[in-house]
Amino acid sequence: AMAGEGGTFRLRCSLVGHGQDVRGLTRGLFPEGGFVSVSRDRTARLWAPDGLNRGFTEMHCMSGHSNFVSCVCIIPPSDLYPRGLIATGGNDHNICIFTVDNPGPLYILKGHKNTVCSLSSGKFGTLLSGSWDTTAKVWLNDRCMMTLQGHTAAIWAVKILPEQGLMLTGSADKTIKLWKAGRCERTFTGHEDCVRGLAILSEMEFLSCANDASVRRWQISGECLQVYYGHTNYIYSISVFPRCKDFITTGEDRSLRIWKQGECAQTIRLPAQSVWCCCVLDNGDIVVGASDGIIRVFTESLERTASAEEIQAFENELSQASIDPKTGDLGDINADDLPGREHLKDPGTRDGQTRLIKDNGKVEAYQWSVSEGRWIKIGDVVGSSGATQQTSGKVLFEGKEYDYVFTIDVNESGPSYKLPYNITDDPWLTAYNFLQKNDLNPMFLDQVAKFIMDNTKGQTLLSTSNEFSDPFTGAGRYVPGSSSGSSTIPGADPFTGAGRYVPGSASNAATPVGGVDPYTGMGAYKSPAVKVENIYFPKKDAVTFDQANPTQILGKLKELNGSAAEEHKLTEDDLIILEKLLSATCNTSAETPTAQQLQTLWRAVNWPEDIVFPALDILRLSVRHPTVNENFCSEKEHVQFIILLLKFLNPKGKQANQLLALRALCNCFVSRAGQKLMMEQRDEIMTQAIETKSGNNKNIHIALATLTLNYAVCLHKVNNVEGKAQCLSVISTVMEVVQDLEAIFRLLVALGTLISDDTNAVQLAKSLGVDSQIKKYASVSEPAKVKECCRFVLNLL
């Protein structure tokens, strides 16, 4: 058969440069047709195709990490860097950003607490990183914008999807998670071991590969469409061919596999145990990196294929490889039952099929090549060598890699313990941490440290061997958040019937005309100018909920007090005290609220949740008063106060309480003490508040949007990047569910306020896809403020 037929990949070239394992590869944007590699030798290298059409030249070598470099990606070109940037992640917990023409980093991103083992870039300069610290982080330029938390073990793979704001993470907890605007939307389960790689097929589909030796094809909606089997060991990396659904995988079974139309079409064996990484170049050529430190490029093109001598040299190298039967790459081997050399006279049935023969007492492995119609020797099978687990960082323990994982038996009858160890670690410190972690007697310290030193004697960082250890994963662990709670059905209004007190029923329903203040509906003087002026944002002051009917609130309080259990009952005096507090805070009297009044209010807001709402409403109104605000939000009291309000934000609780707690939080923003407290507790409050979106209650949605707006007002004054990122994420998430136009309007003002005068925030909003979410509101006819505000926001985006 002609070499071109059936599209067979052959060696194009072998590139020597790295001193140790090549752990990451990515196709480059510049120079065209080139790629970038990273290695355990702590460097990244940029390779360009040389003029002869076959080889590559190392353009330059980049250094910036103080430990192994484990992953790499390209950040697309921008006005500032028209040739794009190169991002690398390492075992030193850092991410280095390089330009294509400088060997030192442009800047370094710090924030992860363990090895950064995966990177992916998106639009508008965003970068997603995954780490053994179980988190993924979203970076914009040189700042961390948000941290994705939810996996229970190392994150080995990350990918930003083409649809804005969507991100994928794959973890040693065996799951893949889909994140939207920084929140976990879905968890994909099916893999039976660490997920190691992800690749994007389209906006709707992606692939994953794992230590369970399978590849899975998924729909974004959660369905697993197909499982591909072929590898006989861990699969480390997966990469897709441009403009089609075919893909390639590499793994711990010494092979590169090419998959076409869902079948493994070709298997290429390599003379190295671990084939760590692969990428596909624009011309369809394949680059792979392995534990022998050599990069190899394979091509379907005849003119780029290596010379006959080079191919022969590659085959010789392969035939001299020694294969350890314990890796299971070749299945169970019983040397006594193997046939002799005559077995190779029969042709193979499929490409990549392996056959073992016995010749003069030696076991040899051969692989069938369909394109060449012959058996190619892929190595000698060696007996089990009693080596220690000195692998090339391949022993896995709790989803992370170590040079060694020792099994320690402390006493005969007790359990054995796993002790992970890297050559770069301090044996004493490791021994100490091991004893601490397993609650073992510290008197074993000398013994354990000596054990480590004896078993790693003379170890240099370069040693590799084929000994292979099973990962220690601990299956069947409880993974929080693996089943999602169902959203509650909107509850009926707390009261029915006319003249009843309903929390928050009075809304400014009348559509404001002309120059009316968009929040209060009150008239404002407007000049007859034609140009629409942006009166909406950046908003400078907090929006509060002031509407009150003290008589109704007190009436309801008295009525419920009548039915309250003895230990909660308020006396007549107590009720008079609360009446005074209400008149003091609703500006009907000039008195200042007293300590006694606030103590009584505190007792009332601690009533059982089915009767507490009138007390919560008094709190909502009172907290606007500077004295009350200072009292509840100051250093002394604030912990109790926040715990109380957060408790009422539980989406399973009563909707009236959720509503009033949100309004009370909004009203806290009127004074400096309240603002300070709200900003200090922002993460907790926002995380809890966003859960109230599920109830589909319009008043709750308006209050939630207002809380977000008040945060935006504060964040506009201080440049707190993570705060803005959290706020943008909340806006984007709440926009999805809210229908009420008043709530939409307040979210739009919040968005406009957040991104005003801040190019970083604008880029982040775009990368979350907020612009496409809000476009539809630019054509709302009534109320006009929604359309106008939306257009102002879109102008910024």
mmCIF file of N, CA and C in Angstrom, residues 715-781:
data_model
loop_
_atom_site.group_PDB
_atom_site.id
_atom_site.type_symbol
_atom_site.label_atom_id
_atom_site.label_comp_id
_atom_site.label_asym_id
_atom_site.label_seq_id
_atom_site.Cartn_x
_atom_site.Cartn_y
_atom_site.Cartn_z
ATOM 1 N N LEU A 715 -18.292 49.229 45.592
ATOM 2 C CA LEU A 715 -17.134 48.710 44.860
ATOM 3 C C LEU A 715 -16.637 49.703 43.817
ATOM 4 N N HIS A 716 -17.535 50.585 43.366
ATOM 5 C CA HIS A 716 -17.116 51.597 42.392
ATOM 6 C C HIS A 716 -16.133 52.578 43.032
ATOM 7 N N LYS A 717 -16.284 52.747 44.361
ATOM 8 C CA LYS A 717 -15.425 53.723 45.064
ATOM 9 C C LYS A 717 -14.059 53.129 45.399
ATOM 10 N N VAL A 718 -14.027 51.815 45.692
ATOM 11 C CA VAL A 718 -12.727 51.187 46.006
ATOM 12 C C VAL A 718 -12.444 50.178 44.905
ATOM 13 N N ASN A 719 -11.200 50.092 44.453
ATOM 14 C CA ASN A 719 -10.961 49.140 43.371
ATOM 15 C C ASN A 719 -10.650 47.762 43.925
ATOM 16 N N ASN A 720 -11.698 47.015 44.253
ATOM 17 C CA ASN A 720 -11.535 45.670 44.789
ATOM 18 C C ASN A 720 -11.895 44.690 43.669
ATOM 19 N N VAL A 721 -10.858 44.125 43.023
ATOM 20 C CA VAL A 721 -11.075 43.323 41.824
ATOM 21 C C VAL A 721 -11.909 42.076 42.098
ATOM 22 N N GLU A 722 -11.588 41.361 43.189
ATOM 23 C CA GLU A 722 -12.339 40.136 43.457
ATOM 24 C C GLU A 722 -13.788 40.450 43.808
ATOM 25 N N GLY A 723 -13.983 41.564 44.521
ATOM 26 C CA GLY A 723 -15.349 41.997 44.847
ATOM 27 C C GLY A 723 -16.153 42.263 43.589
ATOM 28 N N LYS A 724 -15.534 42.993 42.643
ATOM 29 C CA LYS A 724 -16.234 43.285 41.390
ATOM 30 C C LYS A 724 -16.538 42.007 40.626
ATOM 31 N N ALA A 725 -15.557 41.083 40.642
ATOM 32 C CA ALA A 725 -15.759 39.824 39.922
ATOM 33 C C ALA A 725 -16.936 39.056 40.520
ATOM 34 N N GLN A 726 -17.009 39.032 41.854
ATOM 35 C CA GLN A 726 -18.117 38.322 42.503
ATOM 36 C C GLN A 726 -19.445 38.987 42.155
ATOM 37 N N CYS A 727 -19.452 40.303 42.183
ATOM 38 C CA CYS A 727 -20.667 41.060 41.870
ATOM 39 C C CYS A 727 -21.106 40.798 40.422
ATOM 40 N N LEU A 728 -20.154 40.814 39.496
ATOM 41 C CA LEU A 728 -20.484 40.557 38.082
ATOM 42 C C LEU A 728 -21.048 39.152 37.928
ATOM 43 N N SER A 729 -20.455 38.213 38.652
ATOM 44 C CA SER A 729 -20.920 36.831 38.574
ATOM 45 C C SER A 729 -22.367 36.727 39.095
ATOM 46 N N VAL A 730 -22.654 37.454 40.194
ATOM 47 C CA VAL A 730 -24.015 37.444 40.746
ATOM 48 C C VAL A 730 -24.988 38.072 39.742
ATOM 49 N N ILE A 731 -24.606 39.215 39.164
ATOM 50 C CA ILE A 731 -25.489 39.883 38.194
ATOM 51 C C ILE A 731 -25.815 38.921 37.053
ATOM 52 N N SER A 732 -24.760 38.275 36.523
ATOM 53 C CA SER A 732 -24.942 37.375 35.390
ATOM 54 C C SER A 732 -25.840 36.198 35.768
ATOM 55 N N THR A 733 -25.655 35.663 36.978
ATOM 56 C CA THR A 733 -26.447 34.503 37.413
ATOM 57 C C THR A 733 -27.905 34.891 37.666
ATOM 58 N N VAL A 734 -28.116 36.047 38.288
ATOM 59 C CA VAL A 734 -29.484 36.473 38.640
ATOM 60 C C VAL A 734 -30.261 36.891 37.382
ATOM 61 N N MET A 735 -29.542 37.522 36.413
ATOM 62 C CA MET A 735 -30.167 37.917 35.137
ATOM 63 C C MET A 735 -30.878 36.744 34.475
ATOM 64 N N GLU A 736 -30.303 35.543 34.628
ATOM 65 C CA GLU A 736 -30.857 34.351 33.973
ATOM 66 C C GLU A 736 -32.278 34.045 34.443
ATOM 67 N N VAL A 737 -32.564 34.322 35.734
ATOM 68 C CA VAL A 737 -33.844 33.866 36.288
ATOM 69 C C VAL A 737 -34.870 34.967 36.479
ATOM 70 N N VAL A 738 -34.397 36.218 36.521
ATOM 71 C CA VAL A 738 -35.315 37.309 36.878
ATOM 72 C C VAL A 738 -36.166 37.720 35.683
ATOM 73 N N GLN A 739 -37.470 37.919 35.929
ATOM 74 C CA GLN A 739 -38.331 38.406 34.860
ATOM 75 C C GLN A 739 -38.799 39.845 35.108
ATOM 76 N N ASP A 740 -38.912 40.212 36.386
ATOM 77 C CA ASP A 740 -39.461 41.521 36.725
ATOM 78 C C ASP A 740 -38.562 42.646 36.213
ATOM 79 N N LEU A 741 -39.144 43.611 35.520
ATOM 80 C CA LEU A 741 -38.336 44.654 34.874
ATOM 81 C C LEU A 741 -37.716 45.624 35.869
ATOM 82 N N GLU A 742 -38.345 45.824 37.028
ATOM 83 C CA GLU A 742 -37.723 46.696 38.035
ATOM 84 C C GLU A 742 -36.424 46.052 38.539
ATOM 85 N N ALA A 743 -36.471 44.719 38.759
ATOM 86 C CA ALA A 743 -35.260 44.008 39.200
ATOM 87 C C ALA A 743 -34.202 44.069 38.098
ATOM 88 N N ILE A 744 -34.631 43.878 36.849
ATOM 89 C CA ILE A 744 -33.685 43.951 35.713
ATOM 90 C C ILE A 744 -33.039 45.335 35.679
ATOM 91 N N PHE A 745 -33.872 46.373 35.841
ATOM 92 C CA PHE A 745 -33.353 47.741 35.796
ATOM 93 C C PHE A 745 -32.266 47.936 36.853
ATOM 94 N N ARG A 746 -32.537 47.471 38.072
ATOM 95 C CA ARG A 746 -31.551 47.667 39.141
ATOM 96 C C ARG A 746 -30.265 46.875 38.869
ATOM 97 N N LEU A 747 -30.414 45.681 38.263
ATOM 98 C CA LEU A 747 -29.213 44.906 37.903
ATOM 99 C C LEU A 747 -28.409 45.635 36.820
ATOM 100 N N LEU A 748 -29.120 46.263 35.882
ATOM 101 C CA LEU A 748 -28.423 47.006 34.821
ATOM 102 C C LEU A 748 -27.661 48.201 35.397
ATOM 103 N N VAL A 749 -28.282 48.895 36.359
ATOM 104 C CA VAL A 749 -27.597 50.027 36.994
ATOM 105 C C VAL A 749 -26.370 49.519 37.755
ATOM 106 N N ALA A 750 -26.536 48.378 38.426
ATOM 107 C CA ALA A 750 -25.416 47.785 39.166
ATOM 108 C C ALA A 750 -24.276 47.466 38.194
ATOM 109 N N LEU A 751 -24.638 46.856 37.063
ATOM 110 C CA LEU A 751 -23.637 46.483 36.059
ATOM 111 C C LEU A 751 -22.921 47.725 35.530
ATOM 112 N N GLY A 752 -23.709 48.740 35.179
ATOM 113 C CA GLY A 752 -23.119 49.981 34.668
ATOM 114 C C GLY A 752 -22.186 50.626 35.684
ATOM 115 N N THR A 753 -22.617 50.611 36.949
ATOM 116 C CA THR A 753 -21.806 51.231 38.010
ATOM 117 C C THR A 753 -20.485 50.472 38.186
ATOM 118 N N LEU A 754 -20.564 49.131 38.120
ATOM 119 C CA LEU A 754 -19.358 48.318 38.318
ATOM 120 C C LEU A 754 -18.323 48.525 37.231
ATOM 121 N N ILE A 755 -18.789 48.660 35.979
ATOM 122 C CA ILE A 755 -17.813 48.706 34.877
ATOM 123 C C ILE A 755 -17.438 50.120 34.471
ATOM 124 N N SER A 756 -18.105 51.137 35.061
ATOM 125 C CA SER A 756 -17.740 52.522 34.733
ATOM 126 C C SER A 756 -16.290 52.769 35.138
ATOM 127 N N ASP A 757 -15.531 53.390 34.265
ATOM 128 C CA ASP A 757 -14.133 53.796 34.536
ATOM 129 C C ASP A 757 -13.247 52.627 34.964
ATOM 130 N N ASP A 758 -13.509 51.402 34.476
ATOM 131 C CA ASP A 758 -12.642 50.290 34.856
ATOM 132 C C ASP A 758 -12.544 49.302 33.692
ATOM 133 N N THR A 759 -11.454 49.395 32.915
ATOM 134 C CA THR A 759 -11.332 48.548 31.718
ATOM 135 C C THR A 759 -11.248 47.063 32.096
ATOM 136 N N ASN A 760 -10.634 46.763 33.239
ATOM 137 C CA ASN A 760 -10.560 45.367 33.687
ATOM 138 C C ASN A 760 -11.947 44.780 33.861
ATOM 139 N N ALA A 761 -12.803 45.559 34.541
ATOM 140 C CA ALA A 761 -14.168 45.077 34.802
ATOM 141 C C ALA A 761 -14.935 44.915 33.491
ATOM 142 N N VAL A 762 -14.698 45.815 32.536
ATOM 143 C CA VAL A 762 -15.361 45.709 31.228
ATOM 144 C C VAL A 762 -14.954 44.389 30.563
ATOM 145 N N GLN A 763 -13.640 44.092 30.577
ATOM 146 C CA GLN A 763 -13.158 42.853 29.954
ATOM 147 C C GLN A 763 -13.757 41.626 30.639
ATOM 148 N N LEU A 764 -13.824 41.693 31.962
ATOM 149 C CA LEU A 764 -14.353 40.547 32.701
ATOM 150 C C LEU A 764 -15.832 40.349 32.367
ATOM 151 N N ALA A 765 -16.592 41.443 32.318
ATOM 152 C CA ALA A 765 -18.020 41.348 31.988
ATOM 153 C C ALA A 765 -18.188 40.714 30.610
ATOM 154 N N LYS A 766 -17.330 41.107 29.661
ATOM 155 C CA LYS A 766 -17.420 40.529 28.313
ATOM 156 C C LYS A 766 -17.096 39.043 28.347
ATOM 157 N N SER A 767 -16.066 38.680 29.121
ATOM 158 C CA SER A 767 -15.665 37.272 29.123
ATOM 159 C C SER A 767 -16.737 36.409 29.781
ATOM 160 N N LEU A 768 -17.565 37.002 30.649
ATOM 161 C CA LEU A 768 -18.679 36.254 31.258
ATOM 162 C C LEU A 768 -19.894 36.232 30.330
ATOM 163 N N GLY A 769 -19.793 36.963 29.217
ATOM 164 C CA GLY A 769 -20.903 36.962 28.262
ATOM 165 C C GLY A 769 -22.088 37.787 28.703
ATOM 166 N N VAL A 770 -21.854 38.773 29.570
ATOM 167 C CA VAL A 770 -22.968 39.578 30.092
ATOM 168 C C VAL A 770 -23.626 40.388 28.968
ATOM 169 N N ASP A 771 -22.796 40.853 28.006
ATOM 170 C CA ASP A 771 -23.362 41.689 26.931
ATOM 171 C C ASP A 771 -24.458 40.945 26.164
ATOM 172 N N SER A 772 -24.230 39.643 25.890
ATOM 173 C CA SER A 772 -25.257 38.915 25.135
ATOM 174 C C SER A 772 -26.488 38.646 26.003
ATOM 175 N N GLN A 773 -26.274 38.601 27.344
ATOM 176 C CA GLN A 773 -27.421 38.363 28.234
ATOM 177 C C GLN A 773 -28.371 39.549 28.265
ATOM 178 N N ILE A 774 -27.813 40.769 28.180
ATOM 179 C CA ILE A 774 -28.676 41.944 28.406
ATOM 180 C C ILE A 774 -29.200 42.572 27.121
ATOM 181 N N LYS A 775 -28.677 42.144 25.946
ATOM 182 C CA LYS A 775 -29.078 42.789 24.670
ATOM 183 C C LYS A 775 -30.582 42.940 24.529
ATOM 184 N N LYS A 776 -31.320 41.884 24.956
ATOM 185 C CA LYS A 776 -32.772 41.899 24.716
ATOM 186 C C LYS A 776 -33.475 43.055 25.419
ATOM 187 N N TYR A 777 -32.846 43.593 26.490
ATOM 188 C CA TYR A 777 -33.527 44.661 27.230
ATOM 189 C C TYR A 777 -33.375 46.021 26.550
ATOM 190 N N ALA A 778 -32.567 46.073 25.488
ATOM 191 C CA ALA A 778 -32.382 47.353 24.792
ATOM 192 C C ALA A 778 -33.628 47.696 23.987
ATOM 193 N N SER A 779 -34.539 46.722 23.842
ATOM 194 C CA SER A 779 -35.727 47.012 23.028
ATOM 195 C C SER A 779 -37.015 46.983 23.849
ATOM 196 N N VAL A 780 -36.895 46.990 25.169
ATOM 197 C CA VAL A 780 -38.093 47.031 26.031
ATOM 198 C C VAL A 780 -38.759 48.389 25.857
ATOM 199 N N SER A 781 -40.089 48.398 25.628
ATOM 200 C CA SER A 781 -40.709 49.712 25.406
ATOM 201 C C SER A 781 -41.065 50.396 26.726
#
